[in-house]
């Protein structure tokens, strides 16, 4: 494989042999030899990756050249590439290595007899999935386009939203075997100082054979690798990435996955949805509060219920205590066990519904809800209250917009449940505090994860618990560099003043 | 490894704890408790009303066996209250759980013998709440506790609601554990308790001709204590007057004979009443001036006279009525029972702390001699638009 580092020679046959040897006789590598007049050459391209129309354009242009030109030796290869090739992008190279990489990413390598350089013509054109609505983060009001598997399509989504020369995509290649291209997107001059350098240094540390999804990168550069919380946000939505870039953050786009990574990421932002910013700010605030409530419910509700029922019966209002006691009258299990069974059943149903083909998935949910909701209660195995608690918990966890956060909550629920089921309020409080201490201690690319609540930053509270109207959101977060003001003065709409009106009337 | 150690600690704690704790459906939730004197004079008989959740809920959806009665009443005897309660465990299949108790009912006989140990027990135990109602009854407490009464499924809850909404009649003090202990611990003010009584009030749906065949619990009247021993009862009118001193009265009715027709009545509804006591320090025996003002509305009138004609008369009669009630109360407190249940000592102490210090040790002897003057006014504010004269042919 030491051939890879070599330059090509001026013998066409020798060069062809070297490249054929490197690529082997892989079924998808095509070789197109041509000979027009005195011009002899070979095109190498990967079938399926290269657009065959583009490849034939190259060959056709050589055919025209060969018919009208008697001598080719007096032309430099630069002249050929300038005056001959009709394709959009052509490079002249000598190293074999570059050519092989080019072929494998869809370009066409053109070897010409008698030249010590070769042409690398961009002919990328493979089958792509169309732009579709993202499947994880749905919005009612807002753009419907989502990222796809193609990194250039994805960068184009962002570029379309931010038509600014400061928007940069820095390219890196990671994966010894896969050679996956990775783009770091940021707004030059706005991005937090030192962030891009930090990301690059973390990325360049990665030595891995392959990167098939952005999750690989996420786990390899995360600040808190053992935490159930993810300190890097993944999203399928270009508008979310664009908003993050405008706030002075950076994003990593990985080829072959629709999930981009946003960093640094804060806890609160994982409970915020793009809708919050597109709808009326009252609604945005209300839904945001609702989601915070859903977060608390989905983490704490089952544990609180188990704790009350098995340890602190005096804390339940009397009438409710009678009702709960009557529901549990025939249940043979301790409440902790009952809760664990139900939680597992719920997770099982969710997982099965997800993995099954869509038409069968419905059957799973019907059977599941019928068995769990109806029969288990009628048979006296589960108390109706527990079904309600688990249902509320489940619905709450679905209300969390970030998929990875809703997973971390699911995981936290079980230790919380066991702690409060065995030690009551003490266990409940201890477990909750342990989670809080952990969350407060982790960072995301130098930013405290729980910021701006802790450490407290008053100026950023316009966009945490509430969402103030756009005309009041004057500044970017303080982490951004450059000009922090994002809004002109006096943007609040108001009716024309009376003096102006009178003036117009005259 | 630090993580391993933490994990082991958590595992050990969770395995070692949690034993012995009962789930909510493994508890006998007590909703009312009655205390009677036992078969021997020195013993106590405790009756508990335990909720049977499966039946207390009505339609459960789950198979519920049993008698269909919402409560399970049992009693046990012992030398002390705690022993009696422990003896309940001999036949109660579930642990007796007190935190949801609504009411403690004490039999008159037991109360007259002294309730000091009962107050101690019910305030010492952390499982018992300080906002539990307490009442005295002339009936056997066991009977009061085991009677199904009121509209609620659980009778204890019915009595709880009786206490909560008793401001409509305002005929009994709302005494709970906190108040009882407060006045019990106060050396100069004596406790009072509400009075519960079984009365034949309910009409059976199956035998409507037998009026009052069902017993119901009635909340009306007051039990007066001297320190921890009960000394007697106050009737309804006296209880109303007492409430003016120790609580707020914002409801109630008074029936007054018409000025023109001797066998017809006008009914006044009390909208608000306020009472101010002004202590006067004079020599060794203080005196007090009580100032009561009532705001009433005319709510039912059988009189011929118009509102304007009757107004002065009704206001005067109402004022006198309240004054009579207070006088009757003072007679009972000062002459009959000789206990300060009106918190007059407290009022005096707040106004004249140094004078109080001189007389407080003799307060028990001084209180019956205290002069109390009463000034009672009433204001009739609304006749609800009906001000015209009634037109009925004279028979």
PDB file of C-alpha atoms in Angstrom, chain B residues 11-254:
ATOM      1  CA  UNK B  11     -27.800  -1.577  48.021  1.00  0.00           C
ATOM      2  CA  UNK B  12     -27.355  -2.291  51.733  1.00  0.00           C
ATOM      3  CA  UNK B  13     -29.564   0.618  52.778  1.00  0.00           C
ATOM      4  CA  UNK B  14     -32.294  -0.409  50.413  1.00  0.00           C
ATOM      5  CA  UNK B  15     -32.171  -4.041  51.505  1.00  0.00           C
ATOM      6  CA  UNK B  16     -32.103  -3.273  55.212  1.00  0.00           C
ATOM      7  CA  UNK B  17     -34.766  -0.605  55.279  1.00  0.00           C
ATOM      8  CA  UNK B  18     -38.325  -0.887  54.179  1.00  0.00           C
ATOM      9  CA  UNK B  19     -39.051  -3.931  56.268  1.00  0.00           C
ATOM     10  CA  UNK B  20     -41.996  -3.647  58.616  1.00  0.00           C
ATOM     11  CA  UNK B  21     -43.552  -0.787  56.711  1.00  0.00           C
ATOM     12  CA  UNK B  22     -47.156  -1.262  55.704  1.00  0.00           C
ATOM     13  CA  UNK B  23     -48.809  -0.241  52.484  1.00  0.00           C
ATOM     14  CA  UNK B  24     -51.890   1.914  52.720  1.00  0.00           C
ATOM     15  CA  UNK B  25     -54.202  -1.029  52.115  1.00  0.00           C
ATOM     16  CA  UNK B  26     -52.623  -2.934  54.988  1.00  0.00           C
ATOM     17  CA  UNK B  27     -53.670  -0.294  57.486  1.00  0.00           C
ATOM     18  CA  UNK B  28     -56.860   0.027  59.471  1.00  0.00           C
ATOM     19  CA  UNK B  29     -57.613   3.692  58.839  1.00  0.00           C
ATOM     20  CA  UNK B  30     -59.410   5.015  61.920  1.00  0.00           C
ATOM     21  CA  UNK B  31     -61.997   7.659  61.134  1.00  0.00           C
ATOM     22  CA  UNK B  32     -63.439   8.206  64.611  1.00  0.00           C
ATOM     23  CA  UNK B  33     -62.596   7.114  68.117  1.00  0.00           C
ATOM     24  CA  UNK B  34     -64.781   7.026  71.208  1.00  0.00           C
ATOM     25  CA  UNK B  35     -63.620   6.904  74.802  1.00  0.00           C
ATOM     26  CA  UNK B  36     -65.850   5.488  77.561  1.00  0.00           C
ATOM     27  CA  UNK B  37     -65.282   4.419  81.086  1.00  0.00           C
ATOM     28  CA  UNK B  38     -64.543   0.703  81.201  1.00  0.00           C
ATOM     29  CA  UNK B  39     -66.302  -1.970  83.193  1.00  0.00           C
ATOM     30  CA  UNK B  40     -64.192  -1.221  86.230  1.00  0.00           C
ATOM     31  CA  UNK B  41     -63.934   2.452  87.292  1.00  0.00           C
ATOM     32  CA  UNK B  42     -60.213   2.621  86.649  1.00  0.00           C
ATOM     33  CA  UNK B  43     -60.266   1.274  83.127  1.00  0.00           C
ATOM     34  CA  UNK B  44     -61.014   2.822  79.787  1.00  0.00           C
ATOM     35  CA  UNK B  45     -62.947   1.463  76.839  1.00  0.00           C
ATOM     36  CA  UNK B  46     -61.829   2.639  73.419  1.00  0.00           C
ATOM     37  CA  UNK B  47     -64.121   2.271  70.411  1.00  0.00           C
ATOM     38  CA  UNK B  48     -62.689   2.833  66.983  1.00  0.00           C
ATOM     39  CA  UNK B  49     -64.518   3.375  63.745  1.00  0.00           C
ATOM     40  CA  UNK B  50     -62.341   1.865  61.034  1.00  0.00           C
ATOM     41  CA  UNK B  51     -62.976   2.567  57.370  1.00  0.00           C
ATOM     42  CA  UNK B  52     -63.498  -0.461  55.197  1.00  0.00           C
ATOM     43  CA  UNK B  53     -62.126   1.027  51.993  1.00  0.00           C
ATOM     44  CA  UNK B  54     -63.604  -1.471  49.571  1.00  0.00           C
ATOM     45  CA  UNK B  55     -67.115  -0.688  50.751  1.00  0.00           C
ATOM     46  CA  UNK B  56     -66.539   2.939  51.672  1.00  0.00           C
ATOM     47  CA  UNK B  57     -65.900   3.727  48.063  1.00  0.00           C
ATOM     48  CA  UNK B  58     -69.203   2.457  46.744  1.00  0.00           C
ATOM     49  CA  UNK B  59     -68.683   0.999  43.306  1.00  0.00           C
ATOM     50  CA  UNK B  60     -65.158  -0.374  43.308  1.00  0.00           C
ATOM     51  CA  UNK B  61     -64.988  -2.257  40.056  1.00  0.00           C
ATOM     52  CA  UNK B  62     -62.805  -4.749  41.855  1.00  0.00           C
ATOM     53  CA  UNK B  63     -64.349  -7.745  43.539  1.00  0.00           C
ATOM     54  CA  UNK B  64     -65.230  -6.606  47.027  1.00  0.00           C
ATOM     55  CA  UNK B  65     -66.442  -9.062  49.526  1.00  0.00           C
ATOM     56  CA  UNK B  66     -67.931  -8.366  52.882  1.00  0.00           C
ATOM     57  CA  UNK B  67     -70.919  -6.934  54.578  1.00  0.00           C
ATOM     58  CA  UNK B  68     -71.266  -3.810  52.492  1.00  0.00           C
ATOM     59  CA  UNK B  69     -70.968  -1.644  55.582  1.00  0.00           C
ATOM     60  CA  UNK B  70     -68.541   1.238  55.061  1.00  0.00           C
ATOM     61  CA  UNK B  71     -67.185   1.020  58.592  1.00  0.00           C
ATOM     62  CA  UNK B  72     -65.951  -1.596  60.989  1.00  0.00           C
ATOM     63  CA  UNK B  73     -66.405  -0.573  64.639  1.00  0.00           C
ATOM     64  CA  UNK B  74     -64.626  -2.449  67.370  1.00  0.00           C
ATOM     65  CA  UNK B  75     -63.844  -1.784  70.979  1.00  0.00           C
ATOM     66  CA  UNK B  76     -61.238  -2.855  73.472  1.00  0.00           C
ATOM     67  CA  UNK B  77     -60.601  -2.197  77.137  1.00  0.00           C
ATOM     68  CA  UNK B  78     -57.471  -1.469  79.042  1.00  0.00           C
ATOM     69  CA  UNK B  79     -56.165   0.273  82.102  1.00  0.00           C
ATOM     70  CA  UNK B  80     -54.837   3.128  80.021  1.00  0.00           C
ATOM     71  CA  UNK B  81     -55.838   4.400  76.612  1.00  0.00           C
ATOM     72  CA  UNK B  82     -52.691   3.057  75.019  1.00  0.00           C
ATOM     73  CA  UNK B  83     -53.217  -0.368  76.505  1.00  0.00           C
ATOM     74  CA  UNK B  84     -56.765  -0.415  75.222  1.00  0.00           C
ATOM     75  CA  UNK B  85     -55.542   0.551  71.769  1.00  0.00           C
ATOM     76  CA  UNK B  86     -52.905  -2.151  71.843  1.00  0.00           C
ATOM     77  CA  UNK B  87     -55.575  -4.612  72.814  1.00  0.00           C
ATOM     78  CA  UNK B  88     -57.354  -3.735  69.579  1.00  0.00           C
ATOM     79  CA  UNK B  89     -54.534  -5.536  67.791  1.00  0.00           C
ATOM     80  CA  UNK B  90     -55.822  -8.805  69.212  1.00  0.00           C
ATOM     81  CA  UNK B  91     -58.590  -8.866  66.685  1.00  0.00           C
ATOM     82  CA  UNK B  92     -57.761  -6.205  64.115  1.00  0.00           C
ATOM     83  CA  UNK B  93     -56.190  -7.887  61.099  1.00  0.00           C
ATOM     84  CA  UNK B  94     -54.557  -4.632  60.098  1.00  0.00           C
ATOM     85  CA  UNK B  95     -52.362  -2.176  61.930  1.00  0.00           C
ATOM     86  CA  UNK B  96     -54.496   0.539  63.505  1.00  0.00           C
ATOM     87  CA  UNK B  97     -53.528   3.803  61.854  1.00  0.00           C
ATOM     88  CA  UNK B  98     -54.515   7.093  63.449  1.00  0.00           C
ATOM     89  CA  UNK B  99     -53.288   9.797  61.116  1.00  0.00           C
ATOM     90  CA  UNK B 100     -56.596  10.126  59.300  1.00  0.00           C
ATOM     91  CA  UNK B 101     -58.773  10.237  62.400  1.00  0.00           C
ATOM     92  CA  UNK B 102     -61.513  12.865  62.159  1.00  0.00           C
ATOM     93  CA  UNK B 103     -62.893  13.015  65.658  1.00  0.00           C
ATOM     94  CA  UNK B 104     -62.424  11.928  69.256  1.00  0.00           C
ATOM     95  CA  UNK B 105     -65.650  11.517  71.226  1.00  0.00           C
ATOM     96  CA  UNK B 106     -65.507  11.444  75.020  1.00  0.00           C
ATOM     97  CA  UNK B 107     -68.313  10.115  77.164  1.00  0.00           C
ATOM     98  CA  UNK B 108     -69.624  12.446  79.882  1.00  0.00           C
ATOM     99  CA  UNK B 109     -68.848  10.006  82.668  1.00  0.00           C
ATOM    100  CA  UNK B 110     -65.261   9.584  81.502  1.00  0.00           C
ATOM    101  CA  UNK B 111     -64.907  13.348  81.083  1.00  0.00           C
ATOM    102  CA  UNK B 112     -66.147  14.041  84.583  1.00  0.00           C
ATOM    103  CA  UNK B 113     -63.457  11.708  85.896  1.00  0.00           C
ATOM    104  CA  UNK B 114     -60.756  13.707  84.107  1.00  0.00           C
ATOM    105  CA  UNK B 115     -59.235  13.772  80.652  1.00  0.00           C
ATOM    106  CA  UNK B 116     -55.623  14.685  81.486  1.00  0.00           C
ATOM    107  CA  UNK B 117     -54.189  11.345  80.366  1.00  0.00           C
ATOM    108  CA  UNK B 118     -56.312  11.382  77.232  1.00  0.00           C
ATOM    109  CA  UNK B 119     -54.984  14.828  76.251  1.00  0.00           C
ATOM    110  CA  UNK B 120     -51.495  13.589  76.953  1.00  0.00           C
ATOM    111  CA  UNK B 121     -51.851  10.474  74.856  1.00  0.00           C
ATOM    112  CA  UNK B 122     -53.403  12.183  71.877  1.00  0.00           C
ATOM    113  CA  UNK B 123     -50.824  14.971  71.811  1.00  0.00           C
ATOM    114  CA  UNK B 124     -47.780  12.829  72.534  1.00  0.00           C
ATOM    115  CA  UNK B 125     -48.266  10.343  69.727  1.00  0.00           C
ATOM    116  CA  UNK B 126     -46.821  11.724  66.478  1.00  0.00           C
ATOM    117  CA  UNK B 127     -49.235   9.706  64.367  1.00  0.00           C
ATOM    118  CA  UNK B 128     -52.192  11.639  65.732  1.00  0.00           C
ATOM    119  CA  UNK B 129     -53.054  15.002  64.334  1.00  0.00           C
ATOM    120  CA  UNK B 130     -53.573  18.155  66.321  1.00  0.00           C
ATOM    121  CA  UNK B 131     -56.461  19.245  64.121  1.00  0.00           C
ATOM    122  CA  UNK B 132     -58.659  16.285  65.108  1.00  0.00           C
ATOM    123  CA  UNK B 133     -62.032  17.435  66.451  1.00  0.00           C
ATOM    124  CA  UNK B 134     -62.895  16.624  70.043  1.00  0.00           C
ATOM    125  CA  UNK B 135     -66.381  16.483  71.463  1.00  0.00           C
ATOM    126  CA  UNK B 136     -68.119  15.306  74.599  1.00  0.00           C
ATOM    127  CA  UNK B 137     -71.343  13.328  74.611  1.00  0.00           C
ATOM    128  CA  UNK B 138     -73.924  12.320  77.188  1.00  0.00           C
ATOM    129  CA  UNK B 139     -74.488   9.089  75.214  1.00  0.00           C
ATOM    130  CA  UNK B 140     -72.101   6.154  75.323  1.00  0.00           C
ATOM    131  CA  UNK B 141     -69.198   7.184  73.075  1.00  0.00           C
ATOM    132  CA  UNK B 142     -69.148   3.707  71.572  1.00  0.00           C
ATOM    133  CA  UNK B 143     -72.683   4.242  70.319  1.00  0.00           C
ATOM    134  CA  UNK B 144     -71.901   7.662  68.861  1.00  0.00           C
ATOM    135  CA  UNK B 145     -68.850   6.301  67.067  1.00  0.00           C
ATOM    136  CA  UNK B 146     -70.547   3.280  65.580  1.00  0.00           C
ATOM    137  CA  UNK B 147     -73.669   5.095  64.366  1.00  0.00           C
ATOM    138  CA  UNK B 148     -73.984   5.673  60.656  1.00  0.00           C
ATOM    139  CA  UNK B 149     -74.885   9.289  60.314  1.00  0.00           C
ATOM    140  CA  UNK B 150     -74.979  12.074  57.778  1.00  0.00           C
ATOM    141  CA  UNK B 151     -74.791  11.996  54.019  1.00  0.00           C
ATOM    142  CA  UNK B 152     -71.169  10.957  53.793  1.00  0.00           C
ATOM    143  CA  UNK B 153     -70.226   7.342  53.270  1.00  0.00           C
ATOM    144  CA  UNK B 154     -67.883   7.396  56.239  1.00  0.00           C
ATOM    145  CA  UNK B 155     -69.678   8.616  59.385  1.00  0.00           C
ATOM    146  CA  UNK B 156     -66.486  10.118  60.794  1.00  0.00           C
ATOM    147  CA  UNK B 157     -66.302  12.336  57.768  1.00  0.00           C
ATOM    148  CA  UNK B 158     -69.924  13.367  58.291  1.00  0.00           C
ATOM    149  CA  UNK B 159     -69.106  14.566  61.805  1.00  0.00           C
ATOM    150  CA  UNK B 160     -66.028  16.321  60.430  1.00  0.00           C
ATOM    151  CA  UNK B 161     -68.240  18.226  57.993  1.00  0.00           C
ATOM    152  CA  UNK B 162     -70.668  18.960  60.807  1.00  0.00           C
ATOM    153  CA  UNK B 163     -67.868  20.728  62.615  1.00  0.00           C
ATOM    154  CA  UNK B 164     -66.583  22.467  59.511  1.00  0.00           C
ATOM    155  CA  UNK B 165     -69.916  23.937  58.506  1.00  0.00           C
ATOM    156  CA  UNK B 166     -71.343  24.504  61.959  1.00  0.00           C
ATOM    157  CA  UNK B 167     -71.047  28.260  61.610  1.00  0.00           C
ATOM    158  CA  UNK B 168     -74.481  28.172  59.988  1.00  0.00           C
ATOM    159  CA  UNK B 169     -76.108  27.383  63.313  1.00  0.00           C
ATOM    160  CA  UNK B 170     -73.261  28.510  65.556  1.00  0.00           C
ATOM    161  CA  UNK B 171     -74.353  26.497  68.543  1.00  0.00           C
ATOM    162  CA  UNK B 172     -71.177  24.646  69.491  1.00  0.00           C
ATOM    163  CA  UNK B 173     -67.520  25.623  69.740  1.00  0.00           C
ATOM    164  CA  UNK B 174     -65.212  24.167  67.109  1.00  0.00           C
ATOM    165  CA  UNK B 175     -62.878  22.434  69.487  1.00  0.00           C
ATOM    166  CA  UNK B 176     -59.954  20.503  68.132  1.00  0.00           C
ATOM    167  CA  UNK B 177     -56.907  19.021  69.820  1.00  0.00           C
ATOM    168  CA  UNK B 178     -54.848  22.213  69.481  1.00  0.00           C
ATOM    169  CA  UNK B 179     -57.509  24.355  71.154  1.00  0.00           C
ATOM    170  CA  UNK B 180     -58.146  21.832  73.873  1.00  0.00           C
ATOM    171  CA  UNK B 181     -54.499  21.633  74.717  1.00  0.00           C
ATOM    172  CA  UNK B 182     -54.106  25.382  74.527  1.00  0.00           C
ATOM    173  CA  UNK B 183     -56.821  26.016  77.075  1.00  0.00           C
ATOM    174  CA  UNK B 184     -55.804  23.005  79.136  1.00  0.00           C
ATOM    175  CA  UNK B 185     -52.248  24.278  79.454  1.00  0.00           C
ATOM    176  CA  UNK B 186     -53.461  27.786  80.288  1.00  0.00           C
ATOM    177  CA  UNK B 187     -53.815  27.995  84.035  1.00  0.00           C
ATOM    178  CA  UNK B 188     -56.502  30.657  84.088  1.00  0.00           C
ATOM    179  CA  UNK B 189     -58.726  29.733  81.168  1.00  0.00           C
ATOM    180  CA  UNK B 190     -60.652  26.494  81.319  1.00  0.00           C
ATOM    181  CA  UNK B 191     -61.393  24.211  78.372  1.00  0.00           C
ATOM    182  CA  UNK B 192     -64.730  23.717  76.695  1.00  0.00           C
ATOM    183  CA  UNK B 193     -65.718  20.987  74.274  1.00  0.00           C
ATOM    184  CA  UNK B 194     -68.463  20.717  71.707  1.00  0.00           C
ATOM    185  CA  UNK B 195     -71.381  18.477  72.566  1.00  0.00           C
ATOM    186  CA  UNK B 196     -72.448  15.619  70.331  1.00  0.00           C
ATOM    187  CA  UNK B 197     -75.682  13.843  70.943  1.00  0.00           C
ATOM    188  CA  UNK B 198     -77.625  11.027  69.328  1.00  0.00           C
ATOM    189  CA  UNK B 199     -81.112  12.140  68.419  1.00  0.00           C
ATOM    190  CA  UNK B 200     -83.901  10.344  66.647  1.00  0.00           C
ATOM    191  CA  UNK B 201     -83.899  12.482  63.561  1.00  0.00           C
ATOM    192  CA  UNK B 202     -83.556  10.192  60.608  1.00  0.00           C
ATOM    193  CA  UNK B 203     -86.532   8.769  58.783  1.00  0.00           C
ATOM    194  CA  UNK B 204     -86.166   5.309  57.360  1.00  0.00           C
ATOM    195  CA  UNK B 205     -87.057   5.042  53.703  1.00  0.00           C
ATOM    196  CA  UNK B 206     -88.560   1.652  54.340  1.00  0.00           C
ATOM    197  CA  UNK B 207     -90.735   2.673  57.267  1.00  0.00           C
ATOM    198  CA  UNK B 208     -91.534   6.374  56.775  1.00  0.00           C
ATOM    199  CA  UNK B 209     -94.439   6.170  59.231  1.00  0.00           C
ATOM    200  CA  UNK B 210     -92.030   5.501  62.082  1.00  0.00           C
ATOM    201  CA  UNK B 211     -90.679   9.010  62.372  1.00  0.00           C
ATOM    202  CA  UNK B 212     -87.210   9.263  63.764  1.00  0.00           C
ATOM    203  CA  UNK B 213     -86.489   5.575  63.820  1.00  0.00           C
ATOM    204  CA  UNK B 214     -82.873   6.282  62.790  1.00  0.00           C
ATOM    205  CA  UNK B 215     -80.477   7.897  65.173  1.00  0.00           C
ATOM    206  CA  UNK B 216     -78.365  10.748  63.912  1.00  0.00           C
ATOM    207  CA  UNK B 217     -75.543  12.664  65.527  1.00  0.00           C
ATOM    208  CA  UNK B 218     -76.338  16.255  66.420  1.00  0.00           C
ATOM    209  CA  UNK B 219     -73.751  18.903  67.171  1.00  0.00           C
ATOM    210  CA  UNK B 220     -75.183  21.418  69.603  1.00  0.00           C
ATOM    211  CA  UNK B 221     -74.221  22.719  73.011  1.00  0.00           C
ATOM    212  CA  UNK B 222     -71.031  22.876  75.018  1.00  0.00           C
ATOM    213  CA  UNK B 223     -69.335  20.890  77.740  1.00  0.00           C
ATOM    214  CA  UNK B 224     -67.602  22.970  80.399  1.00  0.00           C
ATOM    215  CA  UNK B 225     -64.434  21.771  82.079  1.00  0.00           C
ATOM    216  CA  UNK B 226     -62.633  22.821  85.178  1.00  0.00           C
ATOM    217  CA  UNK B 227     -59.011  22.036  84.417  1.00  0.00           C
ATOM    218  CA  UNK B 228     -59.303  18.484  83.092  1.00  0.00           C
ATOM    219  CA  UNK B 229     -62.597  17.524  84.703  1.00  0.00           C
ATOM    220  CA  UNK B 230     -65.930  18.163  83.130  1.00  0.00           C
ATOM    221  CA  UNK B 231     -68.313  20.118  85.330  1.00  0.00           C
ATOM    222  CA  UNK B 232     -71.435  20.510  83.231  1.00  0.00           C
ATOM    223  CA  UNK B 233     -73.163  21.557  80.051  1.00  0.00           C
ATOM    224  CA  UNK B 234     -74.139  24.818  78.445  1.00  0.00           C
ATOM    225  CA  UNK B 235     -77.378  24.927  76.498  1.00  0.00           C
ATOM    226  CA  UNK B 236     -77.751  26.241  72.977  1.00  0.00           C
ATOM    227  CA  UNK B 237     -78.339  29.894  73.824  1.00  0.00           C
ATOM    228  CA  UNK B 238     -75.445  29.910  76.282  1.00  0.00           C
ATOM    229  CA  UNK B 239     -73.227  28.245  73.687  1.00  0.00           C
ATOM    230  CA  UNK B 240     -74.084  30.937  71.179  1.00  0.00           C
ATOM    231  CA  UNK B 241     -73.121  33.583  73.679  1.00  0.00           C
ATOM    232  CA  UNK B 242     -69.908  31.709  74.451  1.00  0.00           C
ATOM    233  CA  UNK B 243     -69.006  31.661  70.751  1.00  0.00           C
ATOM    234  CA  UNK B 244     -69.189  35.472  70.781  1.00  0.00           C
ATOM    235  CA  UNK B 245     -66.381  35.441  73.329  1.00  0.00           C
ATOM    236  CA  UNK B 246     -64.124  32.723  71.927  1.00  0.00           C
ATOM    237  CA  UNK B 247     -64.890  32.574  68.201  1.00  0.00           C
ATOM    238  CA  UNK B 248     -66.549  34.665  65.545  1.00  0.00           C
ATOM    239  CA  UNK B 249     -70.252  34.431  64.962  1.00  0.00           C
ATOM    240  CA  UNK B 250     -71.403  35.399  61.508  1.00  0.00           C
ATOM    241  CA  UNK B 251     -74.573  33.420  61.218  1.00  0.00           C
ATOM    242  CA  UNK B 252     -77.563  32.266  63.211  1.00  0.00           C
ATOM    243  CA  UNK B 253     -81.207  33.201  63.613  1.00  0.00           C
ATOM    244  CA  UNK B 254     -83.400  34.695  66.311  1.00  0.00           C
TER     245      UNK B 254
END
